[in-house]
Every structure is written in structure tokens, then in C-alpha cells.
XYZ file of N, CA and C in Angstrom:
675
model
N 8.739 -32.869 2.646
C 8.298 -31.474 2.959
C 8.919 -30.608 2.049
N 8.112 -29.622 1.337
C 8.734 -28.820 0.316
C 9.501 -27.685 0.924
N 10.467 -27.251 0.373
C 11.375 -26.202 1.002
C 10.741 -24.879 0.443
N 10.507 -23.968 1.231
C 9.973 -22.770 0.832
C 11.099 -21.820 0.014
N 10.611 -21.331 -1.140
C 11.552 -20.586 -1.938
C 11.632 -19.241 -1.618
N 12.900 -18.622 -1.844
C 13.135 -17.312 -1.338
C 13.977 -16.715 -2.521
N 14.177 -15.263 -2.561
C 14.973 -14.688 -3.588
C 16.310 -14.095 -3.134
N 16.666 -14.447 -1.826
C 17.942 -13.848 -1.527
C 19.000 -14.883 -2.182
N 19.527 -14.170 -3.301
C 20.576 -14.977 -4.105
C 21.748 -15.182 -3.344
N 22.147 -14.234 -2.397
C 23.453 -14.516 -1.714
C 23.521 -15.682 -0.759
N 22.364 -16.240 -0.369
C 22.243 -17.423 0.503
C 21.853 -18.655 -0.111
N 21.538 -18.660 -1.405
C 21.386 -19.764 -2.221
C 22.322 -21.001 -1.977
N 21.869 -22.083 -1.942
C 22.882 -23.002 -1.569
C 24.072 -23.370 -2.338
N 23.932 -23.158 -3.804
C 25.154 -23.368 -4.698
C 26.141 -22.085 -4.329
N 25.600 -20.982 -4.007
C 26.495 -19.861 -3.599
C 27.045 -19.994 -2.371
N 26.538 -20.579 -1.422
C 27.012 -20.837 -0.180
C 28.243 -21.763 -0.221
N 28.039 -22.883 -1.152
C 29.078 -23.819 -1.738
C 30.271 -23.008 -2.212
N 29.862 -21.951 -3.117
C 30.919 -21.085 -3.530
C 31.738 -20.373 -2.741
N 31.034 -19.895 -1.774
C 31.833 -19.158 -0.559
C 32.860 -20.122 0.214
N 32.386 -21.316 0.277
C 33.307 -22.515 0.840
C 34.421 -22.558 -0.047
N 34.240 -22.723 -1.366
C 35.190 -23.000 -2.258
C 36.373 -21.910 -2.133
N 35.942 -20.495 -1.985
C 36.785 -19.402 -1.914
C 37.813 -19.570 -0.542
N 37.000 -19.971 0.476
C 37.812 -20.013 1.810
C 38.739 -21.270 1.684
N 38.485 -22.357 1.029
C 39.361 -23.346 0.756
C 40.610 -22.907 -0.014
N 40.275 -22.211 -1.081
C 41.379 -21.687 -2.042
C 42.254 -20.937 -1.298
N 41.647 -19.970 -0.342
C 42.675 -19.084 0.285
C 43.495 -19.833 1.299
N 42.920 -20.778 2.050
C 43.752 -21.747 2.803
C 44.869 -22.333 1.999
N 44.487 -22.888 0.775
C 45.535 -23.453 0.070
C 46.673 -22.484 -0.414
N 46.340 -21.195 -0.821
C 47.280 -20.374 -1.213
C 48.233 -20.145 0.010
N 47.638 -20.006 1.168
C 48.417 -19.708 2.542
C 49.690 -20.751 2.425
N 49.018 -22.082 2.435
C 50.179 -23.043 2.711
C 50.816 -23.614 1.453
N 50.503 -23.041 0.294
C 50.984 -23.622 -1.003
C 52.512 -23.740 -1.096
N 53.292 -22.723 -0.504
C 54.712 -22.915 -0.638
C 55.373 -23.734 0.447
N 54.659 -24.008 1.511
C 55.066 -24.640 2.645
C 54.658 -26.162 3.029
N 53.378 -26.274 2.905
C 52.718 -27.545 3.174
C 51.795 -27.935 2.208
N 52.446 -28.916 1.334
C 51.622 -29.338 0.159
C 50.663 -30.392 0.597
N 50.574 -31.030 1.713
C 49.395 -31.986 2.085
C 48.233 -30.810 2.348
N 48.172 -30.028 3.153
C 47.179 -29.092 3.534
C 46.724 -28.256 2.163
N 47.638 -27.663 1.587
C 47.423 -27.038 0.298
C 46.866 -27.841 -0.824
N 47.346 -29.015 -0.959
C 46.697 -29.950 -2.010
C 45.470 -30.337 -1.658
N 45.015 -30.917 -0.581
C 43.894 -31.173 -0.241
C 42.812 -29.968 -0.349
N 43.133 -28.722 0.238
C 42.337 -27.750 0.140
C 42.028 -27.393 -1.249
N 42.930 -27.523 -1.936
C 42.930 -27.024 -3.372
C 41.976 -27.896 -4.181
N 42.353 -29.318 -4.097
C 41.607 -30.166 -4.757
C 40.011 -30.518 -4.303
N 39.812 -30.208 -2.930
C 38.359 -29.989 -2.534
C 37.716 -28.884 -3.032
N 38.266 -27.750 -3.050
C 37.591 -26.639 -3.745
C 37.399 -26.812 -5.182
N 38.278 -27.415 -5.919
C 38.002 -27.723 -7.277
C 36.868 -28.728 -7.444
N 36.852 -29.676 -6.687
C 35.738 -30.793 -6.763
C 34.497 -30.250 -6.462
N 34.429 -29.264 -5.548
C 33.105 -28.555 -5.265
C 32.424 -27.870 -6.279
N 33.338 -27.541 -7.365
C 32.899 -26.936 -8.614
C 31.711 -27.596 -9.136
N 31.903 -29.026 -9.199
C 30.818 -29.886 -9.734
C 29.617 -29.943 -8.820
N 29.841 -29.843 -7.541
C 28.681 -30.086 -6.431
C 27.882 -28.685 -6.587
N 28.377 -27.516 -6.702
C 27.509 -26.299 -6.680
C 26.722 -26.332 -8.010
N 27.203 -26.745 -9.006
C 26.439 -26.811 -10.232
C 25.299 -27.834 -10.093
N 25.507 -28.957 -9.556
C 24.367 -29.925 -9.285
C 23.458 -29.495 -8.395
N 23.757 -28.550 -7.420
C 22.915 -28.040 -6.355
C 22.000 -26.963 -7.051
N 22.761 -26.207 -7.805
C 22.006 -25.248 -8.648
C 20.782 -25.730 -9.516
N 21.146 -26.913 -10.002
C 20.097 -27.414 -11.073
C 19.032 -28.157 -10.225
N 19.478 -28.703 -9.228
C 18.638 -29.604 -8.300
C 17.490 -28.576 -7.588
N 18.014 -27.521 -7.186
C 17.234 -26.689 -6.298
C 16.608 -25.509 -6.980
N 16.791 -25.608 -8.238
C 16.365 -24.368 -9.262
C 16.987 -23.083 -8.685
N 18.224 -23.191 -8.402
C 18.843 -22.031 -7.916
C 20.007 -21.454 -8.842
N 19.855 -21.635 -10.053
C 20.818 -21.008 -10.861
C 20.766 -19.631 -11.207
N 21.728 -18.899 -11.062
C 21.801 -17.470 -11.046
C 22.967 -16.936 -11.873
N 22.948 -15.675 -12.250
C 23.973 -15.050 -12.937
C 25.186 -14.830 -11.949
N 24.759 -14.313 -10.720
C 25.652 -14.221 -9.566
C 26.412 -15.453 -9.345
N 25.711 -16.552 -9.296
C 26.342 -17.821 -8.976
C 27.422 -18.128 -10.036
N 26.989 -18.020 -11.429
C 27.782 -18.280 -12.467
C 28.901 -17.575 -12.452
N 28.786 -16.000 -12.182
C 29.967 -15.356 -12.223
C 30.868 -15.694 -11.057
N 30.375 -15.974 -9.798
C 31.122 -16.403 -8.742
C 31.920 -17.661 -9.118
N 31.245 -18.545 -9.629
C 31.784 -19.874 -10.063
C 33.036 -19.732 -10.894
N 32.707 -18.834 -11.922
C 34.029 -18.498 -12.939
C 35.030 -17.797 -12.313
N 34.869 -16.795 -11.349
C 36.017 -16.120 -10.733
C 36.722 -16.943 -9.974
N 36.118 -17.895 -9.117
C 36.723 -18.787 -8.201
C 37.467 -19.781 -8.930
N 37.023 -20.296 -10.158
C 37.845 -21.184 -10.998
C 39.102 -20.433 -11.597
N 38.980 -19.269 -12.090
C 40.171 -18.424 -12.409
C 41.170 -18.102 -11.537
N 40.504 -17.607 -10.294
C 41.634 -17.133 -9.322
C 42.253 -18.379 -8.615
N 41.487 -19.399 -8.490
C 42.130 -20.709 -8.002
C 43.451 -21.170 -8.824
N 43.063 -21.308 -10.104
C 44.075 -21.835 -11.078
C 45.159 -20.887 -11.027
N 44.847 -19.519 -11.146
C 45.989 -18.597 -11.322
C 46.754 -18.556 -10.091
N 46.289 -18.732 -8.849
C 47.040 -18.933 -7.439
C 48.103 -19.952 -7.767
N 47.507 -21.141 -8.153
C 48.529 -22.483 -8.307
C 49.596 -22.016 -9.398
N 49.208 -21.364 -10.387
C 50.225 -21.163 -11.651
C 51.012 -20.287 -11.172
N 50.902 -19.081 -10.228
C 51.874 -18.317 -9.689
C 52.870 -19.095 -8.968
N 52.358 -20.051 -8.225
C 53.269 -20.899 -7.304
C 54.045 -21.792 -8.103
N 53.442 -22.359 -9.209
C 54.362 -23.193 -10.093
C 55.516 -22.403 -10.848
N 55.242 -21.140 -11.102
C 56.164 -20.138 -11.880
C 57.327 -19.937 -10.915
N 57.033 -19.898 -9.550
C 57.958 -19.710 -8.668
C 58.970 -20.981 -8.367
N 58.270 -22.176 -8.296
C 58.903 -23.506 -8.278
C 59.661 -23.880 -9.394
N 59.251 -23.447 -10.578
C 59.810 -23.907 -11.975
C 60.235 -22.611 -12.744
N 61.174 -21.797 -12.235
C 61.398 -20.603 -12.983
C 61.864 -20.700 -14.424
N 62.255 -21.546 -14.728
C 62.744 -21.967 -16.398
C 61.555 -21.971 -17.079
N 60.368 -22.241 -16.496
C 59.053 -22.474 -17.290
C 58.337 -21.321 -17.013
N 58.834 -20.105 -16.435
C 57.831 -19.172 -15.948
C 57.093 -18.386 -16.995
N 57.681 -18.360 -18.373
C 57.084 -17.835 -19.393
C 55.665 -18.455 -19.765
N 55.745 -19.802 -19.650
C 54.538 -20.656 -20.105
C 53.508 -20.599 -18.963
N 53.815 -20.485 -17.674
C 52.913 -20.302 -16.649
C 52.235 -18.973 -16.813
N 52.968 -17.916 -17.252
C 52.483 -16.591 -17.291
C 51.576 -16.641 -18.525
N 51.903 -17.109 -19.571
C 51.087 -17.198 -20.731
C 49.743 -17.946 -20.482
N 49.831 -19.180 -19.707
C 48.704 -19.989 -19.250
C 47.710 -19.054 -18.494
N 48.236 -18.217 -17.535
C 47.391 -17.179 -16.767
C 46.794 -16.115 -17.652
N 47.537 -15.596 -18.502
C 46.917 -14.639 -19.294
C 45.901 -15.229 -20.268
N 46.077 -16.293 -20.886
C 44.886 -16.882 -21.775
C 43.930 -17.163 -21.017
N 44.007 -17.856 -19.789
C 42.878 -18.272 -18.961
C 42.029 -17.221 -18.607
N 42.637 -16.264 -17.922
C 41.886 -15.107 -17.579
C 41.352 -14.178 -18.494
N 42.085 -13.759 -19.420
C 41.672 -12.798 -20.586
C 40.505 -13.492 -21.434
N 40.609 -14.588 -21.765
C 39.831 -15.360 -22.736
C 38.334 -15.516 -21.941
N 38.477 -15.991 -20.863
C 37.211 -16.398 -20.321
C 36.517 -15.072 -19.726
N 37.183 -14.119 -19.274
C 36.591 -12.730 -18.955
C 35.803 -12.252 -20.134
N 36.515 -12.157 -21.234
C 35.945 -11.677 -22.516
C 34.648 -12.612 -22.785
N 34.665 -13.833 -22.896
C 33.561 -14.669 -23.072
C 32.458 -14.324 -22.102
N 32.777 -14.250 -20.832
C 31.726 -14.097 -19.828
C 31.028 -12.764 -20.051
N 31.851 -11.719 -20.365
C 31.363 -10.326 -20.585
C 30.481 -10.095 -21.754
N 31.057 -10.777 -22.708
C 30.093 -10.997 -23.887
C 28.842 -11.586 -23.855
N 28.826 -12.739 -23.004
C 27.644 -13.544 -22.909
C 26.524 -12.368 -22.192
N 27.013 -11.642 -21.266
C 26.162 -10.702 -20.463
C 25.595 -9.482 -21.490
N 26.400 -9.152 -22.409
C 26.126 -8.083 -23.290
C 25.183 -8.538 -24.346
N 25.352 -9.701 -24.651
C 24.273 -10.209 -25.943
C 23.012 -10.749 -25.247
N 23.140 -10.839 -23.935
C 21.871 -11.279 -23.238
C 21.640 -12.639 -23.286
N 22.729 -13.630 -23.097
C 22.446 -14.965 -23.127
C 22.079 -15.471 -21.678
N 21.213 -16.478 -21.696
C 20.723 -16.961 -20.350
C 21.821 -17.593 -19.514
N 22.760 -18.236 -20.355
C 23.886 -18.890 -19.696
C 25.025 -18.958 -20.763
N 26.443 -18.685 -20.117
C 27.432 -18.550 -20.850
C 27.761 -19.920 -21.760
N 27.042 -20.887 -21.071
C 27.311 -22.273 -21.747
C 26.513 -22.532 -22.885
N 25.568 -21.553 -23.282
C 24.838 -21.630 -24.497
C 25.330 -20.708 -25.634
N 25.774 -21.402 -26.775
C 26.525 -20.804 -27.778
C 26.290 -21.537 -29.146
N 26.077 -20.811 -30.273
C 26.049 -21.617 -31.558
C 27.293 -22.232 -32.195
N 28.382 -21.780 -31.640
C 29.476 -22.283 -32.212
C 29.763 -23.796 -31.902
N 30.120 -24.463 -32.960
C 30.221 -25.844 -32.881
C 31.168 -26.369 -31.717
N 32.348 -25.939 -31.660
C 33.282 -26.180 -30.627
C 32.715 -25.843 -29.327
N 32.155 -24.895 -29.009
C 31.544 -24.525 -27.799
C 30.532 -25.402 -27.404
N 29.622 -25.764 -28.274
C 28.559 -26.641 -28.129
C 29.077 -27.892 -27.430
N 30.257 -28.374 -28.225
C 30.766 -29.720 -27.789
C 31.551 -29.482 -26.417
N 32.238 -28.597 -26.254
C 33.050 -28.444 -25.080
C 32.029 -28.140 -23.772
N 30.870 -27.486 -24.005
C 29.973 -27.354 -22.815
C 29.080 -28.387 -22.552
N 29.302 -29.490 -23.088
C 28.498 -30.755 -22.814
C 28.883 -31.050 -21.592
N 27.997 -31.398 -20.633
C 28.514 -31.801 -19.288
C 29.533 -32.766 -19.205
N 29.570 -33.845 -19.667
C 30.867 -34.958 -19.555
C 32.021 -34.298 -20.119
N 32.022 -33.639 -21.285
C 33.126 -33.042 -21.821
C 33.847 -31.908 -20.945
N 32.985 -31.098 -20.439
C 33.508 -30.018 -19.509
C 34.022 -30.419 -18.427
N 33.352 -31.545 -17.710
C 33.817 -32.128 -16.488
C 35.202 -32.619 -16.742
N 35.414 -33.523 -17.762
C 36.639 -34.109 -18.075
C 37.657 -33.237 -18.401
N 37.470 -32.187 -19.105
C 38.602 -31.331 -19.590
C 39.025 -30.484 -18.387
N 38.003 -30.057 -17.504
C 38.524 -29.216 -16.180
C 39.346 -30.199 -15.133
N 38.870 -31.303 -15.142
C 39.478 -32.348 -14.134
C 40.940 -32.663 -14.668
N 41.196 -32.910 -15.844
C 42.422 -33.372 -16.367
C 43.400 -32.103 -16.349
N 42.803 -30.935 -16.644
C 43.700 -29.722 -16.628
C 44.125 -29.348 -15.166
N 43.174 -29.528 -14.233
C 43.617 -29.300 -12.841
C 44.541 -30.447 -12.376
N 44.407 -31.727 -12.754
C 45.161 -32.611 -12.494
C 46.625 -32.338 -12.889
N 47.009 -31.964 -14.033
C 48.205 -31.784 -14.645
C 48.856 -30.634 -13.692
N 48.290 -29.475 -13.353
C 49.048 -28.575 -12.711
C 49.286 -29.095 -11.068
N 48.340 -29.671 -10.668
C 48.524 -30.301 -9.330
C 49.539 -31.230 -9.238
N 49.661 -32.263 -10.280
C 50.927 -32.962 -10.338
C 52.211 -32.336 -10.350
N 52.218 -31.138 -11.119
C 53.416 -30.643 -11.230
C 53.721 -30.032 -9.966
N 52.645 -29.439 -9.116
C 53.005 -28.998 -7.908
C 53.444 -29.852 -6.803
N 52.682 -31.036 -6.933
C 53.256 -32.027 -5.883
C 54.626 -32.726 -6.193
N 54.938 -32.669 -7.567
C 56.374 -33.063 -7.916
C 57.549 -32.336 -7.351
N 57.116 -31.023 -6.934
C 58.118 -30.233 -6.331
C 58.343 -30.606 -5.026
N 57.687 -31.410 -4.335
C 57.810 -31.777 -3.066
C 58.195 -33.267 -2.905
N 57.521 -34.050 -3.825
C 57.653 -35.487 -3.477
C 57.394 -36.205 -4.942
N 57.904 -37.362 -5.190
C 57.798 -38.102 -6.252
C 56.619 -38.939 -6.245
N 55.872 -38.997 -5.097
C 54.675 -39.758 -4.815
C 54.942 -41.347 -4.935
N 53.817 -41.938 -5.111
C 53.891 -43.514 -5.130
C 54.527 -43.873 -6.619
N 55.314 -44.880 -6.640
C 55.868 -45.403 -7.677
C 55.253 -46.605 -8.507
N 55.317 -46.417 -9.533
C 54.771 -47.626 -10.455
C 55.884 -48.005 -11.459
N 56.201 -49.360 -11.306
C 57.424 -49.841 -12.179
C 58.450 -48.819 -12.089
N 58.924 -48.279 -10.855
C 60.025 -47.323 -10.751
C 59.934 -46.043 -11.182
N 58.606 -45.636 -11.727
C 58.319 -44.392 -12.251
C 57.333 -43.602 -11.383
N 57.613 -42.386 -11.163
C 56.502 -41.541 -10.252
C 55.177 -41.471 -10.785
N 54.183 -41.744 -10.015
C 52.769 -41.655 -10.390
C 52.458 -40.290 -10.982
N 52.916 -39.321 -10.224
C 52.681 -37.930 -10.394
C 53.153 -37.562 -11.748
N 54.474 -38.015 -12.098
C 54.984 -37.539 -13.407
C 54.387 -38.441 -14.420
N 53.891 -39.646 -14.192
C 53.174 -40.305 -15.229
C 51.804 -39.503 -15.583
N 51.213 -39.071 -14.486
C 49.811 -38.476 -14.692
C 49.936 -37.019 -15.441
N 51.220 -36.448 -15.071
C 51.448 -35.091 -15.710
C 51.562 -35.275 -17.164
N 52.535 -36.192 -17.826
C 52.680 -36.649 -19.052
C 51.358 -36.919 -19.702
N 50.428 -37.649 -18.999
C 49.280 -37.987 -19.540
C 48.172 -36.791 -19.923
N 48.237 -36.109 -18.777
C 47.210 -34.936 -18.617
C 47.757 -33.545 -19.541
N 49.092 -33.641 -19.602
C 49.607 -32.331 -20.266
C 48.975 -32.001 -21.600
N 48.720 -33.116 -22.462
C 48.239 -32.748 -23.765
C 46.898 -32.190 -23.700
N 46.113 -32.438 -22.765
C 44.715 -32.021 -22.590
C 44.870 -30.495 -22.014
N 45.818 -30.252 -21.081
C 45.874 -29.053 -20.644
C 46.215 -28.062 -21.780
N 47.026 -28.483 -22.874
C 47.348 -27.628 -23.915
C 46.066 -27.539 -24.670
N 45.283 -28.508 -24.932
C 44.028 -28.379 -25.548
C 42.999 -27.603 -24.953
N 43.063 -27.507 -23.608
C 42.101 -26.714 -23.041
C 42.545 -25.205 -23.067
N 43.754 -24.837 -23.329
C 44.469 -23.530 -23.412
C 43.766 -23.191 -24.898
N 43.999 -23.967 -25.845
C 43.587 -23.706 -27.096
C 42.180 -23.506 -27.275
N 41.191 -24.182 -26.467
C 39.837 -23.961 -26.571
C 39.436 -22.513 -25.758
N 40.334 -22.268 -24.773
C 40.262 -20.897 -24.176
C 40.431 -19.733 -25.281
N 41.415 -19.993 -26.008
C 41.587 -18.896 -27.319
C 40.295 -18.896 -28.058
N 39.752 -20.128 -28.305
C 38.457 -20.261 -29.022
C 37.506 -19.284 -28.456
N 37.312 -19.476 -27.087
C 36.429 -18.560 -26.359
C 36.573 -17.072 -26.764
N 37.845 -16.690 -26.764
C 38.174 -15.262 -27.239
C 37.756 -15.102 -28.576
N 38.097 -15.919 -29.424
C 37.757 -15.742 -30.807
C 36.042 -15.657 -31.080
N 35.421 -16.421 -30.445
C 33.908 -16.354 -30.509
C 33.477 -15.223 -29.922
N 33.945 -15.064 -28.636
C 33.258 -13.681 -28.107
C 33.654 -12.464 -28.842
N 34.977 -12.341 -29.427
C 35.184 -11.297 -30.204
C 34.236 -11.153 -31.299
N 33.894 -12.216 -31.962
C 33.090 -12.045 -33.192
C 31.604 -11.570 -32.705
N 31.168 -12.130 -31.759
C 29.844 -11.835 -30.996
C 29.832 -10.235 -30.521
N 30.828 -9.919 -30.037
C 30.908 -8.463 -29.397
C 31.100 -7.629 -30.641
N 31.769 -7.805 -31.645
C 31.931 -6.930 -32.764
C 30.573 -6.829 -33.582
N 29.713 -7.947 -33.602
C 28.534 -7.940 -34.014
C 27.530 -7.062 -33.477
N 27.583 -6.890 -31.969
C 26.854 -5.950 -31.327
C 27.418 -4.570 -31.469
N 28.682 -4.347 -31.859
C 29.141 -2.958 -32.176
C 28.626 -2.527 -33.500
N 28.693 -3.244 -34.469
C 28.116 -3.077 -35.850
C 26.665 -2.758 -35.706
N 25.718 -3.544 -35.057
C 24.383 -3.329 -34.956
C 24.106 -1.865 -34.100
N 24.960 -1.719 -33.289
C 24.583 -0.322 -32.331
C 25.039 0.953 -33.402
N 26.050 0.816 -34.144
C 26.540 1.864 -34.990
C 25.404 1.991 -35.918
N 24.767 0.804 -36.639
C 23.865 1.128 -37.609
C 22.589 1.714 -37.058
N 22.250 1.229 -35.812
C 21.041 1.830 -35.229
C 21.324 3.448 -34.995
N 22.504 3.891 -34.510
C 22.850 5.269 -34.453
C 22.855 6.105 -35.778
N 23.234 5.295 -36.745
C 23.000 6.028 -38.116
C 21.630 6.131 -38.562
N 20.892 5.287 -38.332
C 19.585 5.442 -38.521
C 18.626 6.138 -37.726
N 19.133 6.428 -36.608
C 18.382 7.047 -35.668
C 17.760 8.570 -36.040
N 18.948 9.317 -36.358
C 18.720 10.582 -36.953
C 17.676 10.866 -38.087
N 17.678 9.913 -38.826
C 16.747 9.749 -40.051
C 15.243 9.652 -39.693
N 15.122 8.726 -38.520
C 13.752 8.529 -38.166
C 13.297 9.710 -37.208
N 14.309 10.315 -36.679
C 13.645 11.583 -35.978
C 13.370 12.517 -36.926
N 14.188 12.921 -37.979
C 13.889 13.945 -39.173
C 12.633 13.650 -39.806
N 12.272 12.347 -40.012
C 11.136 11.954 -40.736
C 10.008 12.170 -39.933
N 10.205 12.009 -38.543
C 9.034 12.202 -37.589
C 8.562 13.742 -37.498
N 9.726 14.583 -37.571
C 9.508 16.083 -37.542
C 8.639 16.561 -38.786
N 9.063 15.847 -39.969
C 8.386 16.308 -41.124
C 6.990 15.948 -41.176
N 6.566 14.939 -40.487
C 5.271 14.503 -40.432
C 4.358 15.490 -39.706
N 5.074 16.226 -38.662
C 4.403 17.128 -37.874
C 4.134 18.354 -38.534
């Protein structure tokens, strides 16, 4: 039986999943400094639901700008909350966590804002070669997963070494393996800012040119009268 369509964006299925992600993230934040089991599972489930809401949006034809923005903000705030905790757990590396937060938030905000300004259907649509590769479904999923896994492993290592493999901590092994990808993702975030800056500057140039030509058009119109 077909499901009747409606236009109440706020209760679209992917957005309901988005609200659940927010609730889980808040619970994770609350327990993050005291209970790594509850915090860890809530954070991981919230992150995994990121793929579920995207699939639901495509399957149900419920992709919306609101949903895309909700998804981006949840991702950024979730990672930021974890990084704040890591900065507290590893104060000697606080600068790098601060830098990661600044890059992640600033670059993605600029990129999303520019996508809206230039009128793109989706922020994942871009002519830049690097962006086209990065936003391929499998590439994006892999990069997001290994990035989150790196930070989650650092978080867990504060409490426990976890399972041992040949005498080495599994969490530490995973952190070493995923660390380079986390750095690569940060560099790609900087690329987001670069691409967005070029696009936004092009909009400024076009608007300035239109303003300069506008008085000439008006004056020519008066002369014809």
C-alpha cells in the first residue's frame, strides 16, 4: 500500500532519525567524562544513524535542505563535543584538538553557506575534482567512519586499553591506522573552505558588476523616454 505524501518537513522520516541522533549525542555528552560504555554506545549509534537517515531520505523521496542542514549540524556538534572531551583528557594535545574543531566547524559552515548562496541543489554537488571524489558515497562513508573511529579510540584509551592483540591494545592499533585518514579528512575540510571561498568571491564579483551596470541601464532607459 502506498504511503500518502505530505509536506510537513519537520516530521519526515530522515529528520525524525536526525532528532534521535541529537538526543543520543546529548546523552553521550552527559556521560562522556564518567561512563565510557554509555557515552561510547550512544555516540557510535548516533554516528551510524547518519548513514540511515541519508538512505531513508533517498528511499522515501524526503531529501530536504532542512534535513541536510540538520545532518551537518549534528555531525559537527557531535564531533566537537567529543573533541572538547579529548582536549580535557589529553591536555598536552589540546592545541591540536582545538585546531581540529576550528577547521571542522569553520570550513564546513563556509561550504554549506556558500552552497545555499549559489543555489546548489545539494552541497555534495560541486565541479571541483577533489569534492567530486570525496562526495562519492563509498568514499564519504569510509572517510567519515575512519575519522570518527580515530577519535573514539582516543576516547576509549583514556579509560581502558581494550582487547589485546599480540600484547598490543586494539584501540591503540586502530588509532594508529585511522590517524592518517583523520589528518587527510582535516586537509579535505580545508579544501572545502578553499572551494567555497572561490565560489563565494565569484558571487561577490558578479554582484558588484551588476551594481556597476545597473545605473547605466537606468539612465539609458530614461533617455529613451
